[in-house]
Coordinates of C-alpha atoms and ligand atoms in Angstrom, one line a residue:
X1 CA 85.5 178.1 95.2
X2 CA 87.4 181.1 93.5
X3 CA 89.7 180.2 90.6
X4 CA 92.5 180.6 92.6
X5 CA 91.8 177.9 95.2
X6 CA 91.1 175.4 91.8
X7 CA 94.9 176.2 91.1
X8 CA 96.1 175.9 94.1
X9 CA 94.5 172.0 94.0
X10 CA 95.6 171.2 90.8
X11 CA 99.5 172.5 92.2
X12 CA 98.8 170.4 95.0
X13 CA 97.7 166.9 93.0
X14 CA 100.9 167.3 90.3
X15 CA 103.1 168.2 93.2
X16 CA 101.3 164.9 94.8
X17 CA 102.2 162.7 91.5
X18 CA 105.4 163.6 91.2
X19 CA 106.2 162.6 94.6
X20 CA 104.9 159.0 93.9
X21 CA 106.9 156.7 91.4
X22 CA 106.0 155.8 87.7
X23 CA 104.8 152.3 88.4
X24 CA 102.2 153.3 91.2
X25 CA 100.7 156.3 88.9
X26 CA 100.6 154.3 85.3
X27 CA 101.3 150.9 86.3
X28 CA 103.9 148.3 85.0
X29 CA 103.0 148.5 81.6
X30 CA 101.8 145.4 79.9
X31 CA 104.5 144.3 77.1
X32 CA 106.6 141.6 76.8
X33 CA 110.1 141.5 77.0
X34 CA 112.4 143.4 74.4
X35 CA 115.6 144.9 76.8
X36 CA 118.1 147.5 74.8
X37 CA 121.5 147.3 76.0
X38 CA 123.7 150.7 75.0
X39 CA 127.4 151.1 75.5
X40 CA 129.4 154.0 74.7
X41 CA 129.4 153.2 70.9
X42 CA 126.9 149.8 70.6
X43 CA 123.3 149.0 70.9
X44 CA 122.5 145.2 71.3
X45 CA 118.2 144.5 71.5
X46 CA 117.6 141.0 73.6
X47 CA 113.8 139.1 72.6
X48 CA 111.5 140.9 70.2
X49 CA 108.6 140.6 72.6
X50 CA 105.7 143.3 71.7
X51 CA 107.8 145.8 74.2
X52 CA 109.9 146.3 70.6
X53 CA 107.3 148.3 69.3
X54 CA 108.2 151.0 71.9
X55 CA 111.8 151.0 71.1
X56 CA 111.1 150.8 67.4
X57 CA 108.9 154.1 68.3
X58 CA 111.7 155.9 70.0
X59 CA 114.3 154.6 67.0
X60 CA 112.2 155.9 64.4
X61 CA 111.1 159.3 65.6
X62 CA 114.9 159.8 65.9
X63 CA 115.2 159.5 69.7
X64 CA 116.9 156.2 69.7
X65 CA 119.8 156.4 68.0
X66 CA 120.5 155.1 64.2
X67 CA 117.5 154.8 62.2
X68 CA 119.8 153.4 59.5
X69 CA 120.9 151.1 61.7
X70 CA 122.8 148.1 61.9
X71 CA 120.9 146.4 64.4
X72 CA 121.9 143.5 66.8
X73 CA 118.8 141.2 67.7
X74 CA 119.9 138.6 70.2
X75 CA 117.1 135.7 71.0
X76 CA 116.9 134.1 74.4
X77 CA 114.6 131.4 72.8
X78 CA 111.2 131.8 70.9
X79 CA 108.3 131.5 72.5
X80 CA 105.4 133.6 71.7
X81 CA 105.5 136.8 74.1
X82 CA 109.5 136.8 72.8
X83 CA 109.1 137.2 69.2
X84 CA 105.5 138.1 68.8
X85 CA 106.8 142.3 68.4
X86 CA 109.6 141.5 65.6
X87 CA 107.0 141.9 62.6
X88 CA 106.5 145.8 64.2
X89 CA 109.8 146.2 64.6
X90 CA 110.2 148.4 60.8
X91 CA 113.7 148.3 60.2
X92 CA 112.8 145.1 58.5
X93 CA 111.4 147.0 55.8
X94 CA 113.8 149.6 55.2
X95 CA 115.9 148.8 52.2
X96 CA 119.2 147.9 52.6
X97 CA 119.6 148.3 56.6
X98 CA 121.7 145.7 58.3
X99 CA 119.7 143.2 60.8
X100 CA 121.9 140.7 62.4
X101 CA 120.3 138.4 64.7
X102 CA 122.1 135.8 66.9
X103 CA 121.1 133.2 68.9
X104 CA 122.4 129.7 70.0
X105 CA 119.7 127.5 68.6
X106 CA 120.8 125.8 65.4
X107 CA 117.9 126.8 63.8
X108 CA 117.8 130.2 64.6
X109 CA 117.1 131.2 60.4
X110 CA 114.5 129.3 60.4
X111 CA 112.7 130.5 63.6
X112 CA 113.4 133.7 62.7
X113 CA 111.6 133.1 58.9
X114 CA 108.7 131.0 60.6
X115 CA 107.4 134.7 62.0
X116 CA 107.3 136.4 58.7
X117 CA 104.8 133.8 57.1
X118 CA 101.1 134.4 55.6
X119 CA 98.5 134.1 56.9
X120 CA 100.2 134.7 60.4
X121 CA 101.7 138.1 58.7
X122 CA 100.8 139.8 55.5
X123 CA 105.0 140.4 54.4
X124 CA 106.6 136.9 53.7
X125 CA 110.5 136.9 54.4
X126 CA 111.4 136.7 51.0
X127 CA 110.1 140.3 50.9
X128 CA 111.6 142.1 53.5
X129 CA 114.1 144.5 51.9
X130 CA 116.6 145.0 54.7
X131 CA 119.7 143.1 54.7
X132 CA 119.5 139.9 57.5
X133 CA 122.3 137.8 58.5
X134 CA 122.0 135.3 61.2
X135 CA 124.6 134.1 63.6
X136 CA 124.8 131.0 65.3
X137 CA 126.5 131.1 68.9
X138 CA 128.3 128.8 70.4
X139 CA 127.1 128.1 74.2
X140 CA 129.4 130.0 77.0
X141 CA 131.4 131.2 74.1
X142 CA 132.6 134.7 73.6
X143 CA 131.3 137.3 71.0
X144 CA 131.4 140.9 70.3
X145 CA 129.0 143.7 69.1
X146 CA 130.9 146.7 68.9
X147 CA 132.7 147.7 71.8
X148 CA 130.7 144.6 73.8
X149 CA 131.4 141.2 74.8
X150 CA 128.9 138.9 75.1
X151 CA 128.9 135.7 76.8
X152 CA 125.4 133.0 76.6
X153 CA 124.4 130.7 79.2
X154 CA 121.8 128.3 79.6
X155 CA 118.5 129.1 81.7
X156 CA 116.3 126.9 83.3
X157 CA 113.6 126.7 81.0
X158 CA 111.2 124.6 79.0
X159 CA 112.3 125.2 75.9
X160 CA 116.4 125.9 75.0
X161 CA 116.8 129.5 76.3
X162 CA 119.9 130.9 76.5
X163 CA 120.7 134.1 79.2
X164 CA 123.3 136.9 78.0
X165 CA 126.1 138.4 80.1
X166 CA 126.9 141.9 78.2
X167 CA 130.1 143.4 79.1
X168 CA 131.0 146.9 78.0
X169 CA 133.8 149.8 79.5
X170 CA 134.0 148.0 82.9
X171 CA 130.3 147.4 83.3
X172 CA 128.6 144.5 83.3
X173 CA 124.4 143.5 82.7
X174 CA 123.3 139.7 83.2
X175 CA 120.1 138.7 81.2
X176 CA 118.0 136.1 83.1
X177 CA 114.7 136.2 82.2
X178 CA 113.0 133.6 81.1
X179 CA 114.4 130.9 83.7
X180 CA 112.8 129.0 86.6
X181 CA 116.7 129.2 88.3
X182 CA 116.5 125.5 89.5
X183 CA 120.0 125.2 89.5
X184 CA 121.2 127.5 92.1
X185 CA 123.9 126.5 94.1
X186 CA 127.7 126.7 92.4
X187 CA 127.7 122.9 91.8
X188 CA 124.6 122.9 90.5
X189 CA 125.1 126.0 87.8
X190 CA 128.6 124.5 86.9
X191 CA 129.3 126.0 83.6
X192 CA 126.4 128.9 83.7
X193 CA 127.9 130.2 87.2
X194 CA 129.8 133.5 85.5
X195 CA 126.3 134.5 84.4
X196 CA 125.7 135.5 87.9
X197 CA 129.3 136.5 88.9
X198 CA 130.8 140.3 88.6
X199 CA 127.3 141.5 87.8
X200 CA 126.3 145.3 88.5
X201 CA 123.0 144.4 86.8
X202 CA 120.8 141.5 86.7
X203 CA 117.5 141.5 85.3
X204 CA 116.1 138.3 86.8
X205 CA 112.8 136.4 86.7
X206 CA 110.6 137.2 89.1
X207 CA 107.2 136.3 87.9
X208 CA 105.8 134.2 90.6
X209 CA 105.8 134.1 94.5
X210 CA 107.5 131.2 97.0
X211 CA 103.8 129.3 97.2
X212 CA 103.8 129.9 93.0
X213 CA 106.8 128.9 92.3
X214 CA 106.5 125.3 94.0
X215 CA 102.8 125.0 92.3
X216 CA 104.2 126.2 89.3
X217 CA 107.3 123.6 89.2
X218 CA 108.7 123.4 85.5
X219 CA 107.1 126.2 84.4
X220 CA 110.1 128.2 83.8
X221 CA 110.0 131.2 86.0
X222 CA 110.9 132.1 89.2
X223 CA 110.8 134.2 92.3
X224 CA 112.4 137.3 93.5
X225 CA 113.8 135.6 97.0
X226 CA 115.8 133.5 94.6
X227 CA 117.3 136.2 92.6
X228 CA 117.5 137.7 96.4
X229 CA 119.7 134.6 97.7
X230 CA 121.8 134.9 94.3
X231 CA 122.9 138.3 94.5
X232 CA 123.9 138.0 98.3
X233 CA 125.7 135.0 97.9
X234 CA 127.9 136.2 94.2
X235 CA 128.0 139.8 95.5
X236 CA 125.5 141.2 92.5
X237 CA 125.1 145.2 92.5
X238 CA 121.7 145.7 91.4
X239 CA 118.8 143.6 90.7
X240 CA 115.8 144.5 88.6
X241 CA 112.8 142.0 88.5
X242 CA 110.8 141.2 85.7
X243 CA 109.2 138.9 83.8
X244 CA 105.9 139.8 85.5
X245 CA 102.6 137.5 85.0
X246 CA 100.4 138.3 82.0
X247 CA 97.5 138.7 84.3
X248 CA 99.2 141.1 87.2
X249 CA 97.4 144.3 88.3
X250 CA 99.8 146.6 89.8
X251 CA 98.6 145.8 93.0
X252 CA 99.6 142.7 92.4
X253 CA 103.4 143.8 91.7
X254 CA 103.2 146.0 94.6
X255 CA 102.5 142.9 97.1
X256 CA 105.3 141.2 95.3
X257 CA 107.8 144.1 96.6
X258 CA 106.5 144.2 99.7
X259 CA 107.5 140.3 100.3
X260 CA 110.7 140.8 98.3
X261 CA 111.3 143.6 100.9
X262 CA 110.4 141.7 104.0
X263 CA 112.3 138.7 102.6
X264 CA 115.5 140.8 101.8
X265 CA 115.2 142.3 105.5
X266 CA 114.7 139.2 106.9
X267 CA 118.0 137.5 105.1
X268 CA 120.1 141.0 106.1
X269 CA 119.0 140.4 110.1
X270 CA 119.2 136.7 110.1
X271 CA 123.1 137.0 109.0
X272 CA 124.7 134.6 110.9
X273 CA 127.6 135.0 109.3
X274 CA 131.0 136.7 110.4
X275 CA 131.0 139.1 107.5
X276 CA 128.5 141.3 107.1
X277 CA 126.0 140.5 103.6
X278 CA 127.0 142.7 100.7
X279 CA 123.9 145.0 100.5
X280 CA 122.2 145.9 96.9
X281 CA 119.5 147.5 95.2
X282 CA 116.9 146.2 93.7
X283 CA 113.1 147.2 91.6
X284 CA 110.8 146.1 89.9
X285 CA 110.9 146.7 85.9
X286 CA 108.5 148.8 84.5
X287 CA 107.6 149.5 80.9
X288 CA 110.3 151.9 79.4
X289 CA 112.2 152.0 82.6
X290 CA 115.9 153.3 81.7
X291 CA 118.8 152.0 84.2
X292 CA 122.5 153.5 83.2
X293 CA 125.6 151.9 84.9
Ligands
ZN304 ZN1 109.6 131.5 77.6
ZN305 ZN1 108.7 134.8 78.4

């Protein structure tokens, strides 16, 4: 074969990848959860999962804003895969840069300390050189960052874990990941109900399937048709999933579209109601995926 046939193969193959979409060429990516939240003049991180060390990449290298900060940190809770990227995160090392981190649980200092601690990591707390304030929430109670307001609401999870609702220039992103969402209908979410109301974006939970989820009772996540039955019900623009399983090949995620698709279709044509069901979008989150509103 003569070297131009070899080029016109190669044309062919990148013209071929970019017509498939991120996920299906690298995959989902295998972090944990660390979501930035940007509004025209604030940025807000939610979890210091080990997907920080990205964003810390991006901040440092002068793509991502501020170096100098200050930062916002907001914790949903602290299990493992949410704080196990926050020693990586090196604005904790630069002196004098403001670190504010917030979070419901009364003992969010402490928490927060706890992950800065030999043998578990070589730089105690005591020596971190940036400037760290903490600030404890009240539950369902506004706040502001900037030009945001920020609402938390309780998940359905093992452990105290607290959802956001960031509102910012008429847009508005709903943080529900981690929660099983065993509380679904209005009576049941009572007081968390404006978490999923007058939503463009919710980032929801979808780490198992329908069989998974009932094997999986009380484990704290959930399943895409129940984000799905959310969203038609409080009129929600957009969905993404995440939260996917540690283990998941992107095969895996792939299968879990294709139900979420069938199930989706299957609510739109089994609409036995007089108005028609408010259609959205919806995907599953990948690794450095960026949404804007
Ligand atoms: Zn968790
Ligand atoms: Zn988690």
């Amino acid at each position: 074969m003569g070297g131009e046939g070899v080029f016109a193969i190669i044309s062919d193959s990148s013209s071929y990848l970019k017509s498939i979409d991120i996920p299906t060429v690298g995959g989902y990516g295998s972090a944990t959860t660390c979501v930035e939240v940007r509004s025209p003049q604030g940025q807000l991180i939610i979890d210091g999962g080990s997907g920080i060390r990205n964003l810390n990449d991006r901040i440092m290298s002068g793509l991502g804003g501020r170096v100098k900060g200050p930062y916002h940190i907001y914790m949903t809770h602290f299990h493992w895969d949410h704080v196990i990227g926050l020693p990586f995160f090196a604005a904790h090392f630069i002196p004098g840069v403001p670190i504010h981190y917030y979070g419901v649980q009364k003992d969010l200092e402490k928490l927060i300390r706890g992950i800065f601690q030999k043998p578990y990591f070589p730089v105690p707390f005591e020596d971190l050189t940036s400037k760290i304030q903490f600030h404890v929430l009240e539950p369902r109670k506004e706040f502001y960052i900037d030009d945001m307001t920020l609402i938390p609401y309780r998940l359905d999870h093992p452990d105290e874990c607290w959802g956001l609702k960031v509102m910012s220039g008429g847009k508005t992103y709903s943080h529900c990941v981690d929660t099983e969402a065993t509380r679904v209908t209005k009576n049941e979410l009572g007081p968390d109900l404006p978490l999923y109301q007058n939503v463009d974006l919710m980032y929801f939970d979808a780490q198992y399937t329908l069989p998974e989820l009932a094997e999986k009772a009380n484990w704290g996540h959930s399943a895409a048709q129940v984000g799905v039955d959310l969203a038609f019900r409080e009129g929600i623009k957009k969905i993404l999933f995440g939260h996917h399983d540690p283990g998941a090949t992107t095969h895996q995620i792939l299968e879990l579209k294709r139900q979420t698709t069938e199930y989706y279709n299957w609510r739109v044509e089994n609409n036995h109601h007089v108005e028609a069901l408010p259609e959205f979008e919806w995907d599953y989150a990948y690794e450095g995926m960026m949404i804007k509103l």
